[in-house]
XYZ file of C-alpha atoms in Angstrom:
351
model
C -15.698 0.632 24.352
C -11.996 -0.207 24.171
C -11.149 -2.619 21.362
C -8.455 -5.270 20.984
C -7.533 -5.882 17.340
C -6.542 -9.538 16.937
C -4.139 -9.786 14.003
C -3.277 -13.319 12.875
C -0.360 -13.409 10.467
C 1.038 -16.381 8.615
C 4.591 -16.447 7.285
C 3.537 -18.416 4.215
C 6.843 -20.205 3.782
C 7.462 -23.453 1.904
C 7.418 -26.679 3.898
C 10.268 -27.429 6.313
C 12.055 -30.767 6.623
C 11.768 -30.756 10.401
C 7.959 -30.668 10.242
C 6.642 -32.637 7.247
C 7.726 -35.849 5.560
C 8.832 -35.814 1.938
C 10.329 -32.317 2.025
C 13.590 -32.059 0.034
C 16.558 -29.961 1.168
C 16.156 -26.298 0.193
C 19.095 -26.742 -2.200
C 17.009 -29.255 -4.207
C 13.531 -27.704 -4.302
C 10.599 -26.224 -2.408
C 7.233 -27.797 -1.600
C 4.061 -25.957 -0.517
C 1.692 -28.479 1.121
C 1.352 -26.312 4.203
C 0.049 -23.429 2.147
C -2.185 -25.361 -0.243
C -3.559 -27.992 2.153
C -3.014 -26.501 5.603
C -4.641 -23.115 5.048
C -8.055 -24.434 3.880
C -8.067 -27.020 6.680
C -7.287 -24.353 9.277
C -10.005 -21.973 8.108
C -12.577 -24.783 8.130
C -11.544 -25.836 11.655
C -12.280 -22.355 13.048
C -15.953 -22.283 12.072
C -17.980 -20.877 14.947
C -15.122 -18.937 16.580
C -16.354 -15.334 16.492
C -15.282 -11.927 17.763
C -17.432 -9.223 19.355
C -18.986 -8.439 15.967
C -19.886 -12.079 15.361
C -17.200 -12.451 12.664
C -14.952 -15.455 12.227
C -11.138 -15.053 12.116
C -9.499 -13.258 9.224
C -5.834 -13.764 8.396
C -2.956 -11.809 6.914
C -1.193 -14.240 4.567
C 2.374 -12.998 4.088
C 3.586 -14.455 0.811
C 7.176 -15.386 0.101
C 8.721 -13.262 -2.653
C 12.517 -13.110 -2.470
C 15.755 -14.354 -4.022
C 15.287 -17.956 -2.905
C 11.837 -18.155 -4.496
C 13.186 -16.527 -7.670
C 16.013 -19.037 -7.998
C 14.058 -22.140 -7.014
C 10.678 -21.365 -8.635
C 11.573 -19.051 -11.515
C 10.334 -15.619 -10.392
C 9.964 -13.492 -7.281
C 6.167 -13.520 -7.621
C 5.842 -17.235 -8.343
C 3.413 -17.813 -5.435
C 0.640 -15.437 -6.607
C 1.234 -16.295 -10.269
C 1.043 -20.056 -9.727
C -1.786 -19.982 -7.182
C -3.746 -16.852 -8.036
C -7.184 -18.507 -7.924
C -6.469 -20.013 -4.497
C -5.296 -16.664 -3.105
C -8.322 -14.847 -4.530
C -10.629 -17.131 -2.533
C -8.737 -16.121 0.614
C -9.159 -12.433 -0.186
C -12.842 -12.934 -0.908
C -13.271 -14.402 2.587
C -11.909 -11.173 4.128
C -8.248 -12.145 4.405
C -5.322 -9.933 3.377
C -2.352 -10.782 1.154
C 0.978 -9.334 2.296
C 4.697 -10.015 1.934
C 7.255 -12.159 3.765
C 10.729 -11.671 2.236
C 13.728 -13.584 3.531
C 17.304 -12.509 2.927
C 18.316 -15.996 1.862
C 21.356 -15.844 -0.421
C 23.106 -18.749 -2.086
C 26.773 -19.667 -2.060
C 27.464 -20.073 -5.781
C 25.048 -21.714 -8.189
C 24.373 -24.894 -6.176
C 25.683 -24.063 -2.709
C 24.006 -23.722 0.652
C 21.617 -20.892 1.517
C 22.549 -18.397 4.232
C 21.009 -15.273 5.777
C 22.652 -12.229 4.166
C 23.244 -9.604 6.861
C 26.311 -7.742 5.569
C 25.619 -6.692 1.970
C 23.012 -3.969 2.518
C 23.068 -2.870 -1.132
C 22.080 -6.400 -2.141
C 19.316 -6.458 0.475
C 17.735 -3.219 -0.739
C 18.043 -4.170 -4.410
C 16.404 -7.543 -3.758
C 13.526 -5.920 -1.865
C 12.918 -3.461 -4.704
C 12.935 -6.165 -7.392
C 10.775 -8.595 -5.426
C 8.262 -5.892 -4.483
C 7.884 -4.766 -8.099
C 6.986 -8.296 -9.229
C 4.749 -9.021 -6.241
C 2.858 -5.746 -6.651
C 2.243 -6.495 -10.328
C 0.963 -9.991 -9.526
C -1.446 -9.066 -6.727
C -4.848 -7.432 -7.268
C -4.229 -4.776 -4.605
C -1.316 -2.934 -2.956
C 1.229 -4.634 -0.685
C 0.278 -3.081 2.672
C 1.798 -5.476 5.208
C 5.222 -7.061 5.703
C 6.810 -9.464 8.172
C 10.499 -10.005 7.514
C 12.162 -13.386 7.362
C 13.591 -14.202 10.800
C 12.289 -10.794 11.969
C 15.501 -9.190 10.647
C 15.866 -5.487 9.841
C 18.381 -2.681 9.695
C 17.774 1.020 9.135
C 18.256 0.770 5.369
C 15.870 -2.132 4.859
C 13.251 -0.387 6.985
C 13.603 2.802 4.938
C 13.370 0.741 1.736
C 9.987 -0.682 2.777
C 8.743 2.809 3.564
C 9.879 4.048 0.141
C 8.052 1.123 -1.489
C 4.776 2.237 0.077
C 4.317 -0.520 2.651
C 2.107 0.781 5.481
C 2.507 -1.742 8.333
C 5.461 -3.866 9.475
C 5.017 -6.784 11.915
C 8.476 -8.180 12.699
C 9.291 -6.687 16.107
C 9.928 -9.004 19.060
C 10.295 -6.487 21.901
C 13.094 -7.301 24.316
C 14.586 -10.066 22.170
C 17.713 -10.285 20.041
C 20.062 -12.949 18.725
C 23.073 -10.724 18.107
C 24.730 -7.713 19.690
C 26.670 -5.342 17.468
C 27.938 -6.847 14.221
C 26.126 -10.078 13.254
C 28.272 -13.196 12.883
C 29.040 -14.285 9.354
C 27.153 -17.153 7.761
C 24.675 -17.638 10.575
C 20.880 -17.439 10.516
C 17.837 -16.421 12.561
C 19.544 -13.101 13.326
C 17.547 -10.105 14.610
C 17.724 -7.326 17.210
C 14.614 -5.816 18.841
C 16.061 -5.505 22.337
C 15.192 -1.807 22.791
C 11.744 -1.929 21.188
C 8.522 -0.940 23.038
C 5.575 -3.313 23.156
C 2.984 -0.927 21.673
C 2.754 0.016 17.970
C 4.888 3.000 16.981
C 6.278 4.856 13.979
C 10.048 4.338 14.195
C 12.785 6.915 14.288
C 14.582 7.271 10.986
C 17.767 6.977 13.064
C 16.818 3.615 14.624
C 14.004 1.365 13.414
C 13.807 -0.300 16.844
C 12.300 2.657 18.722
C 10.134 5.798 18.390
C 11.874 9.074 17.479
C 13.610 11.213 20.064
C 13.395 15.015 19.975
C 14.798 16.299 16.699
C 14.555 12.938 14.888
C 12.220 12.271 11.979
C 9.596 9.513 12.105
C 8.939 6.827 9.512
C 5.526 6.696 7.859
C 5.664 2.900 8.244
C 3.844 1.692 11.371
C 5.661 -0.975 13.396
C 3.323 -3.432 15.148
C 5.199 -5.675 17.602
C 4.254 -9.273 18.231
C 2.370 -9.798 21.495
C 4.754 -10.810 24.282
C 4.546 -12.005 27.884
C 6.629 -10.437 30.671
C 6.409 -13.456 32.993
C 9.825 -13.969 34.665
C 9.361 -17.754 34.655
C 8.379 -17.992 30.994
C 10.970 -15.361 30.080
C 13.629 -17.643 31.537
C 12.219 -20.563 29.541
C 12.535 -18.430 26.397
C 16.075 -17.392 27.344
C 17.114 -21.013 27.854
C 15.701 -21.924 24.450
C 17.517 -19.063 22.707
C 20.745 -19.889 24.546
C 20.503 -23.504 23.403
C 19.714 -22.675 19.787
C 22.240 -19.863 19.434
C 24.906 -21.235 21.809
C 24.996 -17.803 23.444
C 25.143 -17.884 27.252
C 24.352 -14.143 27.466
C 20.763 -14.939 26.464
C 20.177 -16.154 30.037
C 21.311 -12.858 31.583
C 19.185 -10.969 29.091
C 16.163 -13.083 30.066
C 16.700 -12.219 33.732
C 17.144 -8.482 33.073
C 14.162 -8.154 30.730
C 11.813 -11.158 30.937
C 10.325 -11.765 27.508
C 8.341 -14.741 26.240
C 6.821 -15.218 22.823
C 5.360 -18.095 20.816
C 3.002 -18.491 17.848
C -0.721 -19.215 17.845
C -0.212 -22.833 16.699
C 1.566 -23.651 19.986
C 0.038 -26.086 22.446
C -2.413 -24.176 24.673
C -0.258 -24.622 27.786
C 2.620 -22.867 25.981
C 0.396 -20.095 24.587
C -1.392 -19.437 27.892
C 1.160 -16.855 29.182
C 0.327 -14.591 26.213
C -3.418 -14.674 26.899
C -2.722 -14.119 30.602
C -0.574 -11.078 29.759
C -3.459 -9.644 27.746
C -5.829 -10.152 30.673
C -3.431 -8.401 33.060
C -3.028 -5.439 30.727
C -6.775 -5.062 30.221
C -7.408 -5.146 33.969
C -5.083 -2.156 34.382
C -7.590 -0.084 32.413
C -7.031 2.358 29.583
C -8.975 3.612 26.605
C -6.668 3.377 23.586
C -6.617 0.559 21.034
C -4.567 -2.581 21.633
C -3.201 -4.988 19.041
C -2.776 -8.662 19.850
C -0.528 -9.680 16.949
C 0.416 -13.318 16.554
C 1.672 -15.525 13.736
C 2.404 -19.085 12.592
C 3.760 -21.119 9.652
C 1.458 -23.142 7.403
C 3.251 -26.470 7.829
C 2.408 -26.265 11.553
C -1.317 -26.742 10.844
C -0.837 -30.072 9.057
C -0.053 -33.270 11.004
C 3.646 -32.725 11.673
C 6.707 -34.010 13.510
C 6.743 -31.292 16.154
C 5.363 -31.866 19.628
C 4.734 -28.119 20.013
C 2.410 -27.145 17.146
C -0.973 -28.295 15.864
C -4.015 -27.020 13.975
C -6.280 -27.836 16.933
C -4.283 -25.472 19.152
C -5.260 -22.432 17.081
C -8.923 -22.674 18.019
C -8.162 -23.116 21.728
C -5.660 -20.246 21.751
C -7.933 -17.796 19.942
C -10.766 -18.686 22.314
C -8.416 -17.916 25.246
C -7.678 -14.463 23.779
C -11.389 -13.783 23.189
C -12.192 -14.943 26.729
C -9.628 -12.534 28.215
C -11.343 -9.690 26.351
C -14.836 -10.718 27.433
C -13.821 -11.030 31.079
C -12.379 -7.500 30.958
C -15.497 -6.092 29.271
C -13.496 -5.160 26.166
C -14.429 -5.661 22.510
C -12.300 -7.944 20.320
C -12.121 -7.727 16.545
C -10.312 -9.996 14.104
C -8.456 -7.489 11.921
C -6.319 -7.670 8.763
C -2.942 -6.042 9.367
C -3.445 -3.425 6.655
C -6.239 -1.780 8.652
C -4.021 -0.995 11.663
C -2.305 2.225 10.445
C -5.650 4.043 10.554
C -5.606 3.610 14.347
C -2.285 5.440 14.712
C -1.918 8.866 13.115
C 1.471 10.052 11.886
C 2.265 11.526 15.328
C 2.393 8.007 16.726
C -0.448 8.572 19.224
C -3.438 6.198 18.944
C -6.777 7.628 17.839
């Protein structure tokens, strides 16, 4: 029977001012209520939601370990060192602990934080230092990574491969927030415009696509986030990106390649296009494995200021994904991200 692996990632970031009360500016300190309070509440709320094997959801918790955490908390691996017992209980429940590094860099000693996109030497050095501390602080290897703001370049991708990471989960196929050279001192910058929707092992010449004839392939498996191709919802996404980035070309891009994406904490009406896309794909037939990869932030599962995200939505959205699989006669399995590379051999073809 064909199987859909449901991979639920969490970018385990500190709390954000726009979501929770009492959160200081990032220049003054970091708080972690979403992680410490939201995660246990979410897991408890999903009791009784089961996959085809009768197993409840498992999560891939992607822990922050980067320059911002080092400066604000004292070390790259502050999260597992300060909350080791809490994280061990998550692992014991079947969850996986991975990595979520941002390229936050600070202007001076007390200045604002910005997304570093130009100094590639700094990026690679930071990844190497943060990985060394995180690896030493965790009980097992660092298998999975989702990058802050989904950002990559060929050097950062190669650095993760050299560090022994086995699965990367940042790709947003068809989406990008810059073309060519990124603007200085901006944020939320990424480019996955040319990326396919199925998992692949990237070309060493371009992390965004599989290798062409004569190009080498990375050992690091790229697993894109699940997207919808609905023209209507793609236009909604394009309008949102155009508003946030003040880039009118996002609208033309949305028309040329409709792409819609949102996290599993979104209100069910907003998440429905993703479950519908899964149902359409399953009805087309096929025998190979599929990965429904989704993600969220921990402050979204506490009572928050946003009208878009809630803890209650996660249960409804996962049930919609499971229902799409049942209606297509396909098995569904909640899967930690680190188990995915076994489904794709080094040639890039699924087993």
